[in-house]
Short mmCIF file of C-alpha atoms in Angstrom, two decimals:
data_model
loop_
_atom_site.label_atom_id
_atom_site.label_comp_id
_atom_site.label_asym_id
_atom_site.label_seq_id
_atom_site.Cartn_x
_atom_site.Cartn_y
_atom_site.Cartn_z
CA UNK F 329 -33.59 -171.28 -36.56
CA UNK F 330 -31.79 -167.79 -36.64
CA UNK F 331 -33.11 -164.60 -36.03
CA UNK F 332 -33.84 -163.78 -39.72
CA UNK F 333 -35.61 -166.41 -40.87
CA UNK F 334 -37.56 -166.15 -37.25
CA UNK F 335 -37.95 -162.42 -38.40
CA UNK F 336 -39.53 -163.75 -41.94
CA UNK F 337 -41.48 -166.28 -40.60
CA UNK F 338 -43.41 -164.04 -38.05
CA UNK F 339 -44.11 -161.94 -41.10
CA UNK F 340 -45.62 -164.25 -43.35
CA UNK F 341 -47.45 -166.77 -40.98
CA UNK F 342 -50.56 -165.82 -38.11
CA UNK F 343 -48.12 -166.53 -35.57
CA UNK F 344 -48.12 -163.09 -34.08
CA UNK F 345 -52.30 -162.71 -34.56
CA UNK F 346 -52.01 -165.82 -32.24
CA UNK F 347 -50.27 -164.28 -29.71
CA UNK F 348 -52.54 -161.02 -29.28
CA UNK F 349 -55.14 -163.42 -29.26
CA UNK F 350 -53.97 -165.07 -26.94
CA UNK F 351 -52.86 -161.88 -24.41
CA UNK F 352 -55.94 -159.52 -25.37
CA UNK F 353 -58.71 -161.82 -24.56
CA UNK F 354 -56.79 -162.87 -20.95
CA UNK F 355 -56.28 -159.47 -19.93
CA UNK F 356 -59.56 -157.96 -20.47
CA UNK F 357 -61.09 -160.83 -18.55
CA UNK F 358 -58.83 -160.08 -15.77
CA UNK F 359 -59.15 -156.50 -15.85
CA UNK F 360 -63.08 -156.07 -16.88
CA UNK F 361 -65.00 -158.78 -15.35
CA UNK F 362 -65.08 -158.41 -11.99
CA UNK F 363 -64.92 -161.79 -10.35
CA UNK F 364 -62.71 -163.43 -7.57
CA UNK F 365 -59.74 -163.20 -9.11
CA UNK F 366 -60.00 -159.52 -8.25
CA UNK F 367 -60.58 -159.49 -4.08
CA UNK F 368 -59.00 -160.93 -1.47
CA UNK F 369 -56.15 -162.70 -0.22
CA UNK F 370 -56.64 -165.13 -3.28
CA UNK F 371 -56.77 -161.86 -5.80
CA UNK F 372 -55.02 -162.92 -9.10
CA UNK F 373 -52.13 -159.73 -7.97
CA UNK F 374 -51.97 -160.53 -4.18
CA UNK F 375 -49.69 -162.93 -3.90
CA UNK F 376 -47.41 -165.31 -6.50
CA UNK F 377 -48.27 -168.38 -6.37
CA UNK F 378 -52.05 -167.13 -6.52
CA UNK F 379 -51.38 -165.08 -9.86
CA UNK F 380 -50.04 -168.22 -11.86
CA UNK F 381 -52.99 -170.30 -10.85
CA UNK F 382 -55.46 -167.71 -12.50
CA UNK F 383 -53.38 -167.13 -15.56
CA UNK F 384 -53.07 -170.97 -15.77
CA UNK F 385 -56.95 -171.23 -15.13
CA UNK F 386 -57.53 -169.08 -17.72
CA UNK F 387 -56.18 -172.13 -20.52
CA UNK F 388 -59.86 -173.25 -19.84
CA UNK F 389 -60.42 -171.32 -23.48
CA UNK F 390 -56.90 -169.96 -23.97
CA UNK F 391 -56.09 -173.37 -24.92
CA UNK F 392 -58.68 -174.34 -27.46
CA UNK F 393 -57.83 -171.12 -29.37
CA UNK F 394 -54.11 -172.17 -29.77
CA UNK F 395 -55.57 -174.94 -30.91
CA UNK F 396 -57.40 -173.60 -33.54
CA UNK F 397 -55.05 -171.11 -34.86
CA UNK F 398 -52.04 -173.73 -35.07
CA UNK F 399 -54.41 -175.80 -37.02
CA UNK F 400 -55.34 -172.53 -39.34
CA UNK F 401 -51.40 -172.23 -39.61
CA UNK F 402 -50.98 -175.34 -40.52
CA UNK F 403 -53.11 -175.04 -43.12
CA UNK F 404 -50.78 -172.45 -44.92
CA UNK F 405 -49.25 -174.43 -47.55
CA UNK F 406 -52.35 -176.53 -49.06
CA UNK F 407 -54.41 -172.92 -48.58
CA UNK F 408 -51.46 -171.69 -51.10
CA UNK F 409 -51.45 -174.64 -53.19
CA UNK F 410 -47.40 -174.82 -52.46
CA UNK F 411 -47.23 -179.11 -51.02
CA UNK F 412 -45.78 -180.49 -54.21
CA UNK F 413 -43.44 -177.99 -54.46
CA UNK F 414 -42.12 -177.81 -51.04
CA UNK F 415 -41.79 -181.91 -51.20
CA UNK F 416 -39.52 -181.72 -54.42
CA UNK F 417 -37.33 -179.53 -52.41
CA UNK F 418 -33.98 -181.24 -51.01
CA UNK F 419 -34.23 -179.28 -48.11
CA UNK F 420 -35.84 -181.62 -44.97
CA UNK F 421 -39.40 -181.40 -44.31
CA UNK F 422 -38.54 -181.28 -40.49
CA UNK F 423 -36.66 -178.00 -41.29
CA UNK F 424 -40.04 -176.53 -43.01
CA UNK F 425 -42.03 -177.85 -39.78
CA UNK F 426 -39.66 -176.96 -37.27
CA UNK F 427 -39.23 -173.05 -38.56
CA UNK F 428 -43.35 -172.69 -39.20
CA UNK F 429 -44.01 -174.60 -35.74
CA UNK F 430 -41.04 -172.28 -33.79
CA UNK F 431 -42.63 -169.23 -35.07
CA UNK F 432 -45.90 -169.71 -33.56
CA UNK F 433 -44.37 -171.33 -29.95
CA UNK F 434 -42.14 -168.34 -29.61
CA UNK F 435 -45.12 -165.92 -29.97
CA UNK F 436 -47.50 -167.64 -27.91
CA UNK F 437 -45.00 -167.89 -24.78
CA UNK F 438 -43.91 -164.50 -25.84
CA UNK F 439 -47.83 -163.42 -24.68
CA UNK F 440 -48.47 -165.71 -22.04
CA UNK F 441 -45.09 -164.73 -20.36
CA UNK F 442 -46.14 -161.13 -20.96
CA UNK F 443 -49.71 -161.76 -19.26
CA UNK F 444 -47.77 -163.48 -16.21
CA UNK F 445 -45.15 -160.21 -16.31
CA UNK F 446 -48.45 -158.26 -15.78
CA UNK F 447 -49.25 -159.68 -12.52
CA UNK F 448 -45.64 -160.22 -11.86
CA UNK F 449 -45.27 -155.87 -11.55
CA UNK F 450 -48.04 -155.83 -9.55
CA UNK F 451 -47.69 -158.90 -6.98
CA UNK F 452 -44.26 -157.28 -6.32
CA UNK F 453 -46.07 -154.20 -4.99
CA UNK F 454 -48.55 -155.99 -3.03
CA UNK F 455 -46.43 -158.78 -0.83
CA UNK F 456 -43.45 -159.34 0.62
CA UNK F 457 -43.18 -162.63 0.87
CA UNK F 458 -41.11 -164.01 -2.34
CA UNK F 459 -40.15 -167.44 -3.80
CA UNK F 460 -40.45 -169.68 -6.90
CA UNK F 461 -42.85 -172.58 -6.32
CA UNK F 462 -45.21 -170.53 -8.82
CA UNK F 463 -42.65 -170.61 -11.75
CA UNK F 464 -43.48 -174.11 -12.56
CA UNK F 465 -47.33 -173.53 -12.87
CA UNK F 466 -46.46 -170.91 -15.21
CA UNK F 467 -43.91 -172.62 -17.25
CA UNK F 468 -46.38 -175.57 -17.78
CA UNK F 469 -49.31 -173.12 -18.39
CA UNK F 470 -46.40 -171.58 -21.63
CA UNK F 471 -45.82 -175.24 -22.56
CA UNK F 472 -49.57 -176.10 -23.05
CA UNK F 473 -50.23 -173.31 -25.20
CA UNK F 474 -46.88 -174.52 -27.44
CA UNK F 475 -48.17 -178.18 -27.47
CA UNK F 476 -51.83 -177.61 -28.54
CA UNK F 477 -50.71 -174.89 -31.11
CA UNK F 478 -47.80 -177.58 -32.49
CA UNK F 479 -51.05 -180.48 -32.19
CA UNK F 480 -53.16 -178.20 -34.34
CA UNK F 481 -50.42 -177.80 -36.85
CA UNK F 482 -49.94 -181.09 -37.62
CA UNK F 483 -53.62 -182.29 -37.24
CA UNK F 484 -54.34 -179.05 -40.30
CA UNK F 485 -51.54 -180.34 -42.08
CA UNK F 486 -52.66 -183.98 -41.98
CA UNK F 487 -56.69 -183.31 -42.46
CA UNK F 488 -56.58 -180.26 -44.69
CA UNK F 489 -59.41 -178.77 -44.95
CA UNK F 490 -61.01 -175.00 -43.52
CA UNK F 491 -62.99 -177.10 -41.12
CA UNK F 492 -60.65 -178.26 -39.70
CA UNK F 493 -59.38 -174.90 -37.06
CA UNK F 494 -63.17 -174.33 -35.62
CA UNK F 495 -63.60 -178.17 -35.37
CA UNK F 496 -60.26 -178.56 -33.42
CA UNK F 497 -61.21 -175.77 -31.27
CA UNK F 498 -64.56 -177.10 -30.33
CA UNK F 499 -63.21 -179.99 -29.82
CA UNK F 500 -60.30 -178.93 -27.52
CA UNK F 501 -63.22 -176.46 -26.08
CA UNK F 502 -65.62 -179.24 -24.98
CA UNK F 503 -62.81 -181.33 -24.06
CA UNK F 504 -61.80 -178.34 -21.06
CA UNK F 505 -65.21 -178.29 -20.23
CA UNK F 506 -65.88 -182.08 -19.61
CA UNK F 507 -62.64 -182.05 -17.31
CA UNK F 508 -63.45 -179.05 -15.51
CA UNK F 509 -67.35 -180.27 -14.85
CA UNK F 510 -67.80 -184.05 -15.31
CA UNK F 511 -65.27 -186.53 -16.49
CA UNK F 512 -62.40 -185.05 -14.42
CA UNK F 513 -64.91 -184.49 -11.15
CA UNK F 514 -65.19 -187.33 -9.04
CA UNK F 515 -68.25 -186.86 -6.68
CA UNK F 516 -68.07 -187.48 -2.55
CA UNK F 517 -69.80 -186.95 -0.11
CA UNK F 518 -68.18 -184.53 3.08
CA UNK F 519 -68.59 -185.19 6.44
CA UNK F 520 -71.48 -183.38 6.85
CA UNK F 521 -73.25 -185.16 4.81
CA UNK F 522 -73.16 -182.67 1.89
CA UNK F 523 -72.30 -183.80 -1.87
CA UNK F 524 -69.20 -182.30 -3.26
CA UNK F 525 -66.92 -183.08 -6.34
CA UNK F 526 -63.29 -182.88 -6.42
CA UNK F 527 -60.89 -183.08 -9.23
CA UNK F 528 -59.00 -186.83 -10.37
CA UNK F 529 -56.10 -187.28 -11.86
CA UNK F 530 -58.08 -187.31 -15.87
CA UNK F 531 -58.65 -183.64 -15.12
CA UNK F 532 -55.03 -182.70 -14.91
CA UNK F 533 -54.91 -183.83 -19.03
CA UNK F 534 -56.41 -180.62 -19.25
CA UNK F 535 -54.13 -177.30 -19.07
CA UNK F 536 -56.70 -175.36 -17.19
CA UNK F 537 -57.06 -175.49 -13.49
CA UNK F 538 -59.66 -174.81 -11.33
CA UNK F 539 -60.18 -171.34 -9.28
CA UNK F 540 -57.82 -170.59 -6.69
CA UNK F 541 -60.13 -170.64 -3.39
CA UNK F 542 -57.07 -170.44 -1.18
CA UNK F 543 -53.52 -168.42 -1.34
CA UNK F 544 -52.04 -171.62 0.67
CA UNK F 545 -52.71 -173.98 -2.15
CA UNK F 546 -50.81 -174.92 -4.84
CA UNK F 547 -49.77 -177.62 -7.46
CA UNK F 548 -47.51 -180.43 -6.01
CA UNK F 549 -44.87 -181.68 -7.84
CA UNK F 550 -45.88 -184.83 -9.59
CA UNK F 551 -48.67 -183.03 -11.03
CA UNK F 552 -45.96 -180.78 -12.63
CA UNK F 553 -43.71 -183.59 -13.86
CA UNK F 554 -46.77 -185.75 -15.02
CA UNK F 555 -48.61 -182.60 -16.78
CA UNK F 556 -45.12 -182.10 -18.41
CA UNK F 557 -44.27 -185.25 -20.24
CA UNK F 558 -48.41 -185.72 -21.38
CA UNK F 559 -47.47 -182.05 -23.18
CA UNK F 560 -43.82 -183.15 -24.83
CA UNK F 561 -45.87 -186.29 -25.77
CA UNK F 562 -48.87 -184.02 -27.16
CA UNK F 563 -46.51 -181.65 -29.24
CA UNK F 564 -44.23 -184.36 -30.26
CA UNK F 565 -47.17 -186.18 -31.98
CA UNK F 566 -48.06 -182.28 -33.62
CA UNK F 567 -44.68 -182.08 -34.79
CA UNK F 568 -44.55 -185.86 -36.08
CA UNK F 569 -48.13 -185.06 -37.84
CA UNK F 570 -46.26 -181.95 -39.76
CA UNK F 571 -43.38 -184.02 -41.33
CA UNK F 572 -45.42 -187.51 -42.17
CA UNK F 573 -46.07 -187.31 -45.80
CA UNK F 574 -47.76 -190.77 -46.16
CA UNK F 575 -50.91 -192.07 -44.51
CA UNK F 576 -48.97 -194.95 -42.55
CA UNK F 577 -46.70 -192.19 -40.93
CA UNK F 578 -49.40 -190.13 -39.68
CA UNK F 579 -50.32 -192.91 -37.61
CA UNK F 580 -47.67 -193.29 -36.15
CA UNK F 581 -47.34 -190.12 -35.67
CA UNK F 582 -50.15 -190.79 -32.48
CA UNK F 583 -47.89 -193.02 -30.94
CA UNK F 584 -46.35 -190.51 -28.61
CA UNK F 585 -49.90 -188.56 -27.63
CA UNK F 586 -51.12 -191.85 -26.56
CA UNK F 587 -47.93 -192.82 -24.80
CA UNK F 588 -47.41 -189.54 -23.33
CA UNK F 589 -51.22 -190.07 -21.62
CA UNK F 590 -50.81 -193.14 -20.04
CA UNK F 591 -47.08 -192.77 -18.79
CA UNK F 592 -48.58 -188.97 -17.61
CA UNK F 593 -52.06 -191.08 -15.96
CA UNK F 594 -49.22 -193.22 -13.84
CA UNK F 595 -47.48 -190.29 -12.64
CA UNK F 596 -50.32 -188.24 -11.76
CA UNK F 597 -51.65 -188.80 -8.43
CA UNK F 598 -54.53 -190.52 -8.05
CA UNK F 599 -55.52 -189.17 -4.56
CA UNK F 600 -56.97 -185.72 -4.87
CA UNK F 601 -55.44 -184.51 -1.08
CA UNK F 602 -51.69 -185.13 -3.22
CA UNK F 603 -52.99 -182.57 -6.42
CA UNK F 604 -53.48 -179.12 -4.45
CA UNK F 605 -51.07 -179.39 -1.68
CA UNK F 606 -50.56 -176.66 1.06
CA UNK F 607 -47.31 -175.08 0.77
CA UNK F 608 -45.80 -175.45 3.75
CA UNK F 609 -43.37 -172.44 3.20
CA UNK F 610 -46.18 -169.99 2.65
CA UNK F 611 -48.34 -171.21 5.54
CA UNK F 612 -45.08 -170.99 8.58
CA UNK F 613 -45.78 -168.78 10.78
CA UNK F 614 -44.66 -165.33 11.59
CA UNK F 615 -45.18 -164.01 15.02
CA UNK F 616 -45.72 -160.97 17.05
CA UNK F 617 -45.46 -162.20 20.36
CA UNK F 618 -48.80 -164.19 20.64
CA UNK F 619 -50.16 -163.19 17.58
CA UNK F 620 -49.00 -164.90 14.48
CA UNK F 621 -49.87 -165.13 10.66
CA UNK F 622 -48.70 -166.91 7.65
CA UNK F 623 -45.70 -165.70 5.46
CA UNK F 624 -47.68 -164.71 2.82
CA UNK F 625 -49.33 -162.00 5.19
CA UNK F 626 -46.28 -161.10 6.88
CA UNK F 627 -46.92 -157.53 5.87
CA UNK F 628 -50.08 -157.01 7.68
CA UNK F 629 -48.43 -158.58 11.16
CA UNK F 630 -47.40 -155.11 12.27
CA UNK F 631 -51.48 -153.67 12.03
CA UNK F 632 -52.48 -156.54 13.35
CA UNK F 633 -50.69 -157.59 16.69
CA UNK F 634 -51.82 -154.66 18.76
CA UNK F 635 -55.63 -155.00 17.81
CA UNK F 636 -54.75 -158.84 18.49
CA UNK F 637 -52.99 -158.11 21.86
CA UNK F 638 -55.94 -156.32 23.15
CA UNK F 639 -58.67 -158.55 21.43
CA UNK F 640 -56.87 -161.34 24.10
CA UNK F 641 -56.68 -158.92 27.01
CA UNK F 642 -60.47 -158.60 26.58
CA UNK F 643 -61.25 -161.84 26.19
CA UNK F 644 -59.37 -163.23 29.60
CA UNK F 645 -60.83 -160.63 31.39
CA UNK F 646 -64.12 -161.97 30.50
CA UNK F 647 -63.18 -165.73 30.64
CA UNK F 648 -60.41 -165.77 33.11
CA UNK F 649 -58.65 -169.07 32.32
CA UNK F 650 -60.63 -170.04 29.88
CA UNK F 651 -59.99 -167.52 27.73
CA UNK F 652 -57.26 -168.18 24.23
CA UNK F 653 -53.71 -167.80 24.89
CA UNK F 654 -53.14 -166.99 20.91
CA UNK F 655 -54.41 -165.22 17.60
CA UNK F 656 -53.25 -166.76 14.76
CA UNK F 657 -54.13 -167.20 11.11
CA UNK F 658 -55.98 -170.35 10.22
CA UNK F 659 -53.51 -172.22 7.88
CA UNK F 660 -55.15 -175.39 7.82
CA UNK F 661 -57.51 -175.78 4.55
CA UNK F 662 -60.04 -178.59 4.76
CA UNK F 663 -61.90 -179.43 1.84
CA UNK F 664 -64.62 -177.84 0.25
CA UNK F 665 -68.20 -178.38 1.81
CA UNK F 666 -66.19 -179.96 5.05
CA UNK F 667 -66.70 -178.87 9.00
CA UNK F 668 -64.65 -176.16 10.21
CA UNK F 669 -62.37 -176.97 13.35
CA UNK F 670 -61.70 -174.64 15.89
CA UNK F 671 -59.70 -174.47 18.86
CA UNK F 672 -60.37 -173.37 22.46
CA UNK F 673 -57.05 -171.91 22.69
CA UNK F 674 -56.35 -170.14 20.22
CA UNK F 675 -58.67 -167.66 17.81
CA UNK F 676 -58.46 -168.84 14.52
CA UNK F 677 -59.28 -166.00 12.04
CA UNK F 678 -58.95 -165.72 7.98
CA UNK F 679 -57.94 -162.63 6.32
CA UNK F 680 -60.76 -162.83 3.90
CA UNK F 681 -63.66 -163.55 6.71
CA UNK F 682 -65.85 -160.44 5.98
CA UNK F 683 -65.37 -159.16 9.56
CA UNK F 684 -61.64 -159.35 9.43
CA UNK F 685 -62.08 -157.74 6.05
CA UNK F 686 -63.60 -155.02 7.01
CA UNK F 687 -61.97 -154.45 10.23
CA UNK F 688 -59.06 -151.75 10.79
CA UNK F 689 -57.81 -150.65 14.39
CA UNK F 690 -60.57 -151.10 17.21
CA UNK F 691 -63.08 -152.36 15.01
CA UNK F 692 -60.04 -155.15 14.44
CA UNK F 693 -60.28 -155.87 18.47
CA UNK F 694 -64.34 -156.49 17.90
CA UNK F 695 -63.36 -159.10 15.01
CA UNK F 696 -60.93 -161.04 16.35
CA UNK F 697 -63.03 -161.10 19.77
CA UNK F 698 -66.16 -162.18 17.54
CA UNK F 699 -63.45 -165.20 16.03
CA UNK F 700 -62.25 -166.20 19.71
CA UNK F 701 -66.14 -166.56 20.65
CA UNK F 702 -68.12 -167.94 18.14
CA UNK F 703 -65.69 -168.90 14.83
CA UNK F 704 -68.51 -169.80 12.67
CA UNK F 705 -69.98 -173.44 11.91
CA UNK F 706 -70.43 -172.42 7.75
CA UNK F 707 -68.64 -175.55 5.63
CA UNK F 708 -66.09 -174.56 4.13
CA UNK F 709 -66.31 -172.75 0.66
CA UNK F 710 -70.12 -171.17 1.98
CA UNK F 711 -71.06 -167.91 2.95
CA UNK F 712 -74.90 -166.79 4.49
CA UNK F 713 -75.70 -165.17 7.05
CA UNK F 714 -77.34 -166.25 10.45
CA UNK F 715 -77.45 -167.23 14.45
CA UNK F 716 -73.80 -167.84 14.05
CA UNK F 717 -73.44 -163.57 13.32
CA UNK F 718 -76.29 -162.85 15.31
CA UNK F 719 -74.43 -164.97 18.44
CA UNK F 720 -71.10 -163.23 17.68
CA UNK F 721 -72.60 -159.98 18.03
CA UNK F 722 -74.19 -160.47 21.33
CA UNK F 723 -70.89 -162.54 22.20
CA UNK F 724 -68.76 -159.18 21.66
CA UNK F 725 -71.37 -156.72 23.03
CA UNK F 726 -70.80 -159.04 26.65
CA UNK F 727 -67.18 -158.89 26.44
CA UNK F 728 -67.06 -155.17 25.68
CA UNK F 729 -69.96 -154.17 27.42
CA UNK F 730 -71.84 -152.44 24.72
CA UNK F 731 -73.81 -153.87 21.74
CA UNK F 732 -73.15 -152.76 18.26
CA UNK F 733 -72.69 -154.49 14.83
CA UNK F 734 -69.89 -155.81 13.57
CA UNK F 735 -66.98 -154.42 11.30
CA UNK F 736 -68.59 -156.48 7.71
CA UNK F 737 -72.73 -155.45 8.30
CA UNK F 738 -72.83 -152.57 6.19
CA UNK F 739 -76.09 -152.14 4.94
CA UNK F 740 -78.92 -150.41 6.36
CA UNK F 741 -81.42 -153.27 6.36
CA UNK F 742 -78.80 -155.67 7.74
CA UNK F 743 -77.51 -153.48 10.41
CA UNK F 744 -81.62 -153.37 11.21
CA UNK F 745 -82.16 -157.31 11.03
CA UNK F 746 -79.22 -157.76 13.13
CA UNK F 747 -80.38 -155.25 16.12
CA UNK F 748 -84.26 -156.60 16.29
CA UNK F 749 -82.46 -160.05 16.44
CA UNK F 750 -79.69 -159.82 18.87
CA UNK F 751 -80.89 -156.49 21.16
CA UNK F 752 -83.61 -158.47 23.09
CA UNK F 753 -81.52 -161.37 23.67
CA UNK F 754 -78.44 -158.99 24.84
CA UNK F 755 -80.63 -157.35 27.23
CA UNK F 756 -82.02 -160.94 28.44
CA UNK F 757 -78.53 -162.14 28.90
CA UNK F 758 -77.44 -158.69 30.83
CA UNK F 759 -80.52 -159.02 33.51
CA UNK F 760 -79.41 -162.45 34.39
CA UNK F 761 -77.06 -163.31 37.55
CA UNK F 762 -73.56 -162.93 36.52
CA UNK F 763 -73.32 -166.82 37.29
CA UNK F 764 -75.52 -167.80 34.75
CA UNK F 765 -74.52 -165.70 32.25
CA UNK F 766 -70.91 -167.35 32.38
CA UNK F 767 -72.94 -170.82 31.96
CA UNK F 768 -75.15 -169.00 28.75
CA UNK F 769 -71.77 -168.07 27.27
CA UNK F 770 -69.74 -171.26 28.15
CA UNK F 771 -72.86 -173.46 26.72
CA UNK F 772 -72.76 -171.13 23.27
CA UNK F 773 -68.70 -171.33 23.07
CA UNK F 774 -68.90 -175.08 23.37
CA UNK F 775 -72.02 -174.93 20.57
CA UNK F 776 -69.35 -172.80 18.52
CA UNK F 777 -66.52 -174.40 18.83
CA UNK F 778 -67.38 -178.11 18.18
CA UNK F 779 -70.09 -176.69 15.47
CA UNK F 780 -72.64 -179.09 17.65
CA UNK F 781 -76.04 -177.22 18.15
CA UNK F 782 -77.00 -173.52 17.92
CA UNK F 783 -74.35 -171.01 19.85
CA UNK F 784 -77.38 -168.41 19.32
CA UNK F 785 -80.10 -170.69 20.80
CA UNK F 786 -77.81 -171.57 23.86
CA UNK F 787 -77.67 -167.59 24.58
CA UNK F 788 -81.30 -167.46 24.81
CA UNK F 789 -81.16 -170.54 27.28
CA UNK F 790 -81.75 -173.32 24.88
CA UNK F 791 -79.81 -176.21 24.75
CA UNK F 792 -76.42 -176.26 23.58
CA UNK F 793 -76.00 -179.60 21.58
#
């Protein structure tokens, strides 16, 4: 197709309303609602690999509207009473459907790739860590939009009628929804007896993925190849649906959407540890001497291995050799609703825990000392508030020798619940024998560590497990 009749074809067809319907809805989510995707080391412009996961999540209703507006386009000829006369022309019908169906996929990768540019500018300013393993999410997320636009186009062309666009849009609306909530969930059950759901391999049919919940994670590469050839296969049978001029062609026109899903159902993986993978790049380690974090963070090494130096000075003073050797960031993601694991050795901290958050300089020392003694026993993917705060605060005040709340309790109220809770038993623990106050602290760092018992009850002299 050449430039000109591209040029004429843009003009005359809804291609370009589908692409600023496609952009202009996407951005003002990102940019207006406040959400996740805004905060964090898993904000939508912190790092690359975590910006083409939310654009790609965002399918969850970019895609049904592609949907509908490729079936509305391919409604253009029977709305302008114009199918007898295009058929009695010699030139091929898989000319016609090729320029109208080019049109449309050049403007709605033209806005997606213009959404992903926008977060592109800005992740460039916020890391230094670069690399590519997020172009494929991307180019699948462009390819999706192109399929179900092509699929619409042939399904309005085959079933002609102007309820056809809003019924193809539910219908590719609901069919997001069931993967994202019940047919592609599988429930389980986690360790700690919790119930959970994780994604199968029916929920990658769907374009959308799920919210990023860590900057480590990403797609692995048979979901790529298998989410690839179920898309060819999806806008191959669109394409097939816009050139079949007899009832017997049209179906076999669904030949290749139903091959393409179960050759793409065999390549998918069927275990859901082999759909988000860690990437193994992004989580090596960068070090400062004993204090290390991932390569995503690399830029935040420099403010963070003096505060980290001194956080394990203070903390072998206090526990002579039992004290950790190391600070490093916690790479290792563990399911959702699992039990943390922590190591004696070395303090395992996250960028995003809300003490580390809020922590800059000395108030950075108190956090990663709070880490080293009691890490927190929350499963992953939860946040409250509790004895495991209320123990790290007396845990720090021992260490440092003065009690005081920690970088993260900002409020008024909280910075009151947390002194009437913690004061009494820092003043208990002070008065004792400095003997048992090593055995108080040993019993809670053993509570803490193998998330066995109640580190906050084994500072007041209860039992530790």
């Amino acid at each position: 197709m050449s430039v000109r009749v591209l040029r004429i074809e843009l003009k005359r067809s809804v291609a370009p309303w589908a692409g600023a319907v496609v952009l202009t809805p996407a951005l003002a989510f990102l940019y207006l609602i406040p959400g996740s995707w805004w905060t964090g080391t898993t904000a939508w412009t912190a790092q690359w690999t975590s910006m083409a996961l939310w654009t790609r999540s965002l399918l969850f209703y970019l895609w049904p509207l592609a949907v509908g507006l490729g079936a509305l386009q391919g409604l253009r000829d029977h709305r302008s009473k114009m199918s007898e006369l295009l058929t009695s022309t010699p030139r091929p019908a898989r000319h016609r459907a090729a320029t109208l169906a080019g049109a449309t996929a050049f403007t709605l990768a033209s806005a997606f790739a213009l959404l992903v540019l926008v977060g592109a500018v800005q992740v460039v300013a916020n890391t230094e860590y670069t690399h590519l393993g997020w172009l494929p999410i991307s180019l699948v997320g462009a390819l999706s939009l192109v399929a179900g636009a092509v699929l619409g186009m042939g399904a309005g062309r085959a079933l002609p009628s102007v309820l056809t666009p809003p019924a193809l849009a539910m219908g590719a609306f609901v069919f997001t929804a069931l993967m994202q909530m019940s047919l592609g969930r599988t429930e389980t059950t986690t360790a700690t007896g919790l119930p959970s759901t994780e994604p199968n391999r029916v929920s990658l049919l769907s374009p959308a993925v799920q919210e990023v919940r860590d900057e480590l994670v990403t797609l692995s590469a048979s979901v790529h190849v298998g989410q690839t050839i179920w898309l060819l296969a999806m806008a191959a049978t669109g394409f097939a649906l816009l050139v079949a001029a007899t009832p017997r062609a049209r179906l076999l026109a669904l030949t290749p959407v139903l091959a393409g899903a179960v050759i793409a159902l065999l390549v998918l993986p069927s275990d859901p540890r082999r759909i988000y993978v860690v990437d193994e790049a992004a989580a090596e380690l960068v070090c400062d001497g004993p204090v290390c974090v991932t390569k995503t963070q690399q830029a935040r090494l420099a403010g963070l291995a003096g505060p980290g130096k001194e956080a394990l000075r203070r903390l072998h003073g206090a526990l002579g050799s039992q004290a950790p050797v190391s600070v490093r960031e916690n790479a290792t993601v563990l399911p959702e609703g699992s039990t943390p694991r922590w190591s004696r050795t070395t303090v395992l901290f996250d960028f995003d825990d809300d003490i580390v958050a809020a922590a800059k300089g000395e108030e950075l020392t108190r956090a990663l000392i709070a880490e080293g003694m009691v890490p927190g026993c929350s499963p992953v993917g939860w946040s409250g508030f509790g004895d495991d705060e209320f123990a790290q605060t007396v845990a720090v005040g021992w260490v440092l020798g003065d009690l005081r709340p920690l970088p993260g309790t900002l409020s008024a109220s909280l910075r009151r619940e947390v002194d009437a809770e913690t004061r009494p038993v820092w003043k208990g623990l002070k008065a004792l024998p400095w003997s048992e106050q090593l055995s108080r602290i040993k019993a809670m760092r053993a509570a803490a560590l193998s998330c066995k018992g109640d580190a906050f009850d084994a500072l007041k002299g209860g039992a530790s497990r």
